[in-house]
Coordinates of C-alpha atoms in Angstrom, one line a residue:
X1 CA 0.0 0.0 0.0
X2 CA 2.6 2.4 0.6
X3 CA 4.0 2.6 -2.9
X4 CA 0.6 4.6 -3.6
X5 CA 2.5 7.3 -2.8
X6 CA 3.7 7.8 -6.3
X7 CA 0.2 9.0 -7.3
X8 CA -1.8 10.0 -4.5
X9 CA 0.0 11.7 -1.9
X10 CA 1.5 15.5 -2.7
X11 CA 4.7 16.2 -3.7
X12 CA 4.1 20.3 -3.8
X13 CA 4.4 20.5 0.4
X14 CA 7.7 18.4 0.0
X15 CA 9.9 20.0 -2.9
X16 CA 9.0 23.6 -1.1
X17 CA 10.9 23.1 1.8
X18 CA 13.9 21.9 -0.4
X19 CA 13.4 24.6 -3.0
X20 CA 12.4 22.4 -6.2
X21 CA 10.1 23.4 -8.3
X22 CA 7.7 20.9 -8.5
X23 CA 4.3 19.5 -8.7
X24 CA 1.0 18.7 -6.6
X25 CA -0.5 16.5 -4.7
X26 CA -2.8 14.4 -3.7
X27 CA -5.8 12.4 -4.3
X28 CA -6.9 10.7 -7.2
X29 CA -9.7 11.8 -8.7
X30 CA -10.3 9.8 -11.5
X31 CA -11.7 9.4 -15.1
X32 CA -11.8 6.5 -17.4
X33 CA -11.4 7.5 -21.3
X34 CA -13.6 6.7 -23.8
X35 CA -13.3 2.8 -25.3
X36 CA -12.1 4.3 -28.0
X37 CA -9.2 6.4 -26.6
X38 CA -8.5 2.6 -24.2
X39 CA -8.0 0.8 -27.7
X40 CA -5.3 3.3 -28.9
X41 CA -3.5 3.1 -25.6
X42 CA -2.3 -0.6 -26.1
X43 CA -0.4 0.7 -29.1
X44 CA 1.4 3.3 -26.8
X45 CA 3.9 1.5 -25.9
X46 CA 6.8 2.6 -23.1
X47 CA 8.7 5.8 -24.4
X48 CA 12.8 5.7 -24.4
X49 CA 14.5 8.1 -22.6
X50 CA 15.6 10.3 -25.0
X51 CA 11.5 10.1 -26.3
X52 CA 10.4 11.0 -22.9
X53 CA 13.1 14.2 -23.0
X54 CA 12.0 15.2 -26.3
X55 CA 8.3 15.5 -25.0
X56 CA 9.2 17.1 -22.1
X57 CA 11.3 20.1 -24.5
X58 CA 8.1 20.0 -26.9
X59 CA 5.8 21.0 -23.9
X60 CA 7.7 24.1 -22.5
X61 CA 8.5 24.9 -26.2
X62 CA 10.4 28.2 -26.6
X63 CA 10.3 29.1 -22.8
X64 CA 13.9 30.0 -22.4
X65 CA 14.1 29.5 -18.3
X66 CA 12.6 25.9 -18.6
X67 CA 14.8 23.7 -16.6
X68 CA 14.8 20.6 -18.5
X69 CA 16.0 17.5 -16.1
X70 CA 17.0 13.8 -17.8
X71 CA 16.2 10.2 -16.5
X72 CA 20.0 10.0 -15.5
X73 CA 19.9 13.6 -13.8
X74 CA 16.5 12.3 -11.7
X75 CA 18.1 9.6 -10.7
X76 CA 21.8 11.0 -9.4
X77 CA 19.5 13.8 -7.1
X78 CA 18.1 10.6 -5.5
X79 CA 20.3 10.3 -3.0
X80 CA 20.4 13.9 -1.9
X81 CA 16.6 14.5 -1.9
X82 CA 16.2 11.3 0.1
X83 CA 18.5 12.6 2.8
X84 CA 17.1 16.2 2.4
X85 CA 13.1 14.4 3.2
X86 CA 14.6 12.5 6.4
X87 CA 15.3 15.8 7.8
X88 CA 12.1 16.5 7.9
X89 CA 9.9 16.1 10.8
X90 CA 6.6 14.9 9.8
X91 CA 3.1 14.8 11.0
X92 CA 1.1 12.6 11.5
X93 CA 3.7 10.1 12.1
X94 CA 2.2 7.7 9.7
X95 CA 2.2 9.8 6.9
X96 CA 6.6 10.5 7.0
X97 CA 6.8 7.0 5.3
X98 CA 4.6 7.7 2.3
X99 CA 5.9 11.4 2.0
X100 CA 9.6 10.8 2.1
X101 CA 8.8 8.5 -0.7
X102 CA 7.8 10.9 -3.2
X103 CA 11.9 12.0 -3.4
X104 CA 13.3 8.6 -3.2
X105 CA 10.8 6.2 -5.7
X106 CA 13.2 3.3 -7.3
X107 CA 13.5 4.3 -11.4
X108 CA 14.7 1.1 -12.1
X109 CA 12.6 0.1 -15.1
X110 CA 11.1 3.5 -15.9
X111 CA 12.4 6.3 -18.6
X112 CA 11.5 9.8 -17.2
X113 CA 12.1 13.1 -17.6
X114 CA 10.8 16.7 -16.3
X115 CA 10.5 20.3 -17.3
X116 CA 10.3 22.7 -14.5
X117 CA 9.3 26.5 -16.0
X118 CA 9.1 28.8 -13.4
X119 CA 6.7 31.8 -13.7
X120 CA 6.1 35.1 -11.7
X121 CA 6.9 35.3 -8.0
X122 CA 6.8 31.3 -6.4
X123 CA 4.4 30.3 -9.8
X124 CA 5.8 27.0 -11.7
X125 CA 4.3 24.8 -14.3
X126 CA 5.6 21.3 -14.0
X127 CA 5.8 18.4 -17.1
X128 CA 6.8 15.0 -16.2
X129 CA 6.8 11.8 -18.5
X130 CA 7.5 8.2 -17.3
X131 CA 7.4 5.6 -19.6
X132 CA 7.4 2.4 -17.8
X133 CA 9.2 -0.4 -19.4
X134 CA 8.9 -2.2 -16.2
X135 CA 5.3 -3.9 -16.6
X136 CA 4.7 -4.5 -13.0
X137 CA 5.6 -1.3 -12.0
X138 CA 2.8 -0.5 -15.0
X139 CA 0.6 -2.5 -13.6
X140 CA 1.2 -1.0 -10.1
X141 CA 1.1 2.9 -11.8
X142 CA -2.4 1.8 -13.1
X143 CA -3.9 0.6 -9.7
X144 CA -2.4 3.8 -8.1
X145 CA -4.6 5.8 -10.7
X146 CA -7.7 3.7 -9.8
X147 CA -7.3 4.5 -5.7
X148 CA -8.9 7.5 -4.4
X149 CA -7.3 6.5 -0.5
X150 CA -5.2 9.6 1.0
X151 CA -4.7 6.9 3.6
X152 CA -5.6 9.3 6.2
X153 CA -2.9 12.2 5.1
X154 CA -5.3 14.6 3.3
X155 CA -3.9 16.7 5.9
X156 CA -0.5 16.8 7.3
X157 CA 2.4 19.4 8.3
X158 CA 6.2 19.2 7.4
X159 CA 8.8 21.1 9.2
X160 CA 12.5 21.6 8.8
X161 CA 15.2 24.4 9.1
X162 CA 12.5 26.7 11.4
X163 CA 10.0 26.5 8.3
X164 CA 6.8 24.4 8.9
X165 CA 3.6 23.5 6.1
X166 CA 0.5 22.8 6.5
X167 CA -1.2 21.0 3.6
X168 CA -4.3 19.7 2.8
X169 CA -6.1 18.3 -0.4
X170 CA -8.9 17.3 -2.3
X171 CA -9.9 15.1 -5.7
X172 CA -11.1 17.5 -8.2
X173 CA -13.5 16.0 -11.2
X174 CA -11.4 15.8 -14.6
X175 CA -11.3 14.3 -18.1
X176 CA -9.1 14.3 -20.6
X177 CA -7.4 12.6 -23.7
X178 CA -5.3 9.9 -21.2
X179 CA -7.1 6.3 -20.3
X180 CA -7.1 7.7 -16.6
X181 CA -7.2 11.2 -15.2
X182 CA -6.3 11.9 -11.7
X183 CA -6.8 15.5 -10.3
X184 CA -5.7 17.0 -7.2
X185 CA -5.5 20.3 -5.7
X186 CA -3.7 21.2 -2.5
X187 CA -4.0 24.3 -0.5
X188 CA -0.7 24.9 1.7
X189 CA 0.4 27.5 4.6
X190 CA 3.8 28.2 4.7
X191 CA 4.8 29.4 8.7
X192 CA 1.1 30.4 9.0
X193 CA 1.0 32.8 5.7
X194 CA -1.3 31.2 2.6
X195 CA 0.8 29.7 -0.2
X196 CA -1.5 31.6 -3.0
X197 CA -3.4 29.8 -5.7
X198 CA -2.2 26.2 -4.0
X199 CA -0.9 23.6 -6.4
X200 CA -2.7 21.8 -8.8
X201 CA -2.1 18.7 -10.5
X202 CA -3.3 16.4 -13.3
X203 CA -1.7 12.7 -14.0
X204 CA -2.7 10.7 -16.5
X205 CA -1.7 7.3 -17.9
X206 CA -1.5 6.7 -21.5
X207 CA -0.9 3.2 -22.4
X208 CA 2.0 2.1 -21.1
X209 CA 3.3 5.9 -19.7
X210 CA 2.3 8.0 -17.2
X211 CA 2.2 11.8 -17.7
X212 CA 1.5 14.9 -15.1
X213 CA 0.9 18.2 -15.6
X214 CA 1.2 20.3 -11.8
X215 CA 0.7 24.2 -11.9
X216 CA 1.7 26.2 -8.1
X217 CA 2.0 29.2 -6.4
X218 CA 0.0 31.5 -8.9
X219 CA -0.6 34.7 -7.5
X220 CA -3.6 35.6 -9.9
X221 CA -6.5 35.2 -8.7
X222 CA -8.5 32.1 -11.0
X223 CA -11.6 30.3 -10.3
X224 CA -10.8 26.5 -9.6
X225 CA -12.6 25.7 -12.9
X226 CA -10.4 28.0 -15.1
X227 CA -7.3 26.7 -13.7
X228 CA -8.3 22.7 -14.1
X229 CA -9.4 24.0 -17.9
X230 CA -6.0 24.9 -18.4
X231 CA -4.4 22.0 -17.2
X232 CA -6.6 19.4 -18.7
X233 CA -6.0 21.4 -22.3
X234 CA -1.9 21.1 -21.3
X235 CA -2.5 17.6 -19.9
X236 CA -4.1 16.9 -23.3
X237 CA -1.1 18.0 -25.9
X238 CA 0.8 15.8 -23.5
X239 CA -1.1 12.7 -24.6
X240 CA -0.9 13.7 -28.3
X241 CA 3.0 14.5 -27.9
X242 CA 3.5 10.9 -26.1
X243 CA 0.8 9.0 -28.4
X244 CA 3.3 10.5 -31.5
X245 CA 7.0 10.1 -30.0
X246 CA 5.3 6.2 -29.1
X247 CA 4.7 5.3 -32.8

């Protein structure tokens, strides 16, 4: 059970205390695709690495401060965010297991990459693309996707270095192009002062690839609905990008 972590708990409250840009949450709202769109996936089969990097530079396009990170550059932080996230003191006690493992998942069998493009003020737009060549970790990704258990840590705090968050989420209704759509938002208080605009994030599997789309810190003010549009319409030239790079 606690390998769920890779979907459903947030990764936002985390990679702010360690100064990463980075993505959302929680939750897992979820959506099954049309039949049609489930027929195509089986011919989406697991993107290399170098595929997974080249949809991650297609996404951010032209955006010049994109920071754009490699399977092998994921996995050589490994070690350091893993002893960064045992520094932190986390509560409730049985949520430091499935937190801490956001930073330190095993890649073994998986091709991913991610493009970080940071906006105004604390704003940052996260892409991410796994491609699992792995087919039980597949098979694992895809029952993540299906649960919609926060295993009791839709609310938790984080502290480390004299900074504390509080974060809590919620599953947000979402479809899109992927064979699954999971949608979370998280609302976070960083040493009692409101993160604005929380985080936001939307996963989706595709065949035999997982791609997520998180959006945090936005200081404009946007109704939950325009946001999620957004996302789902980014989420979606995701699936089209890895559908492509796949044939």
């Amino acid at each position: 059970m606690k390998k769920q972590a890779f979907w459903v708990l947030p990764v936002a409250a985390a990679f702010a205390l360690s100064g990463c840009g980075s993505s959302g949450n929680e939750s897992a709202g979820n959506s099954e695709g049309s039949g049609t769109a489930q027929e195509q996936s089986t011919e989406t089969g697991a993107l290399s690495a170098e595929q997974a990097t080249a949809v991650v530079k297609s996404l951010v396009g032209d955006e010049s401060n994109a920071q754009v990170l490699d399977g092998d550059t994921i996995k050589a932080s490994l070690p350091d965010s893993q002893k960064l996230l045992e520094q932190m003191n986390i509560k409730p006690e049985k949520c430091a297991e499935l937190v801490t493992q956001q930073g330190t998942q095993d890649l073994d069998g998986t091709n991913m990459a991610v493009a970080v493009v940071p906006g105004e003020g604390a704003e940052t737009t996260t892409y991410s693309v796994t491609g699992f060549e792995d087919s039980a970790k597949l098979e694992q990704a895809k029952t993540m996707a299906e649960k919609k258990d926060l295993q009791g840590c839709d609310k938790f705090t984080m502290s480390m270095s004299g900074q504390e968050i509080s974060a809590s989420a919620k599953i947000l209704d979402a479809t899109s192009d992927a064979d699954t759509t999971v949608a979370t938002q998280t609302s976070m208080t960083v040493n009692g002062t409101e993160v604005p605009g929380g985080s936001y994030q939307l996963q989706g599997l595709v065949g035999d690839n997982a791609v997520v789309v998180a959006y945090t810190g936005g200081t404009e003010e946007k109704a939950e609905s325009e946001v999620l549009e957004q996302l789902v319409g980014e989420l979606n030239k995701a699936v089209a990008e890895v559908k492509s790079a796949a044939k």
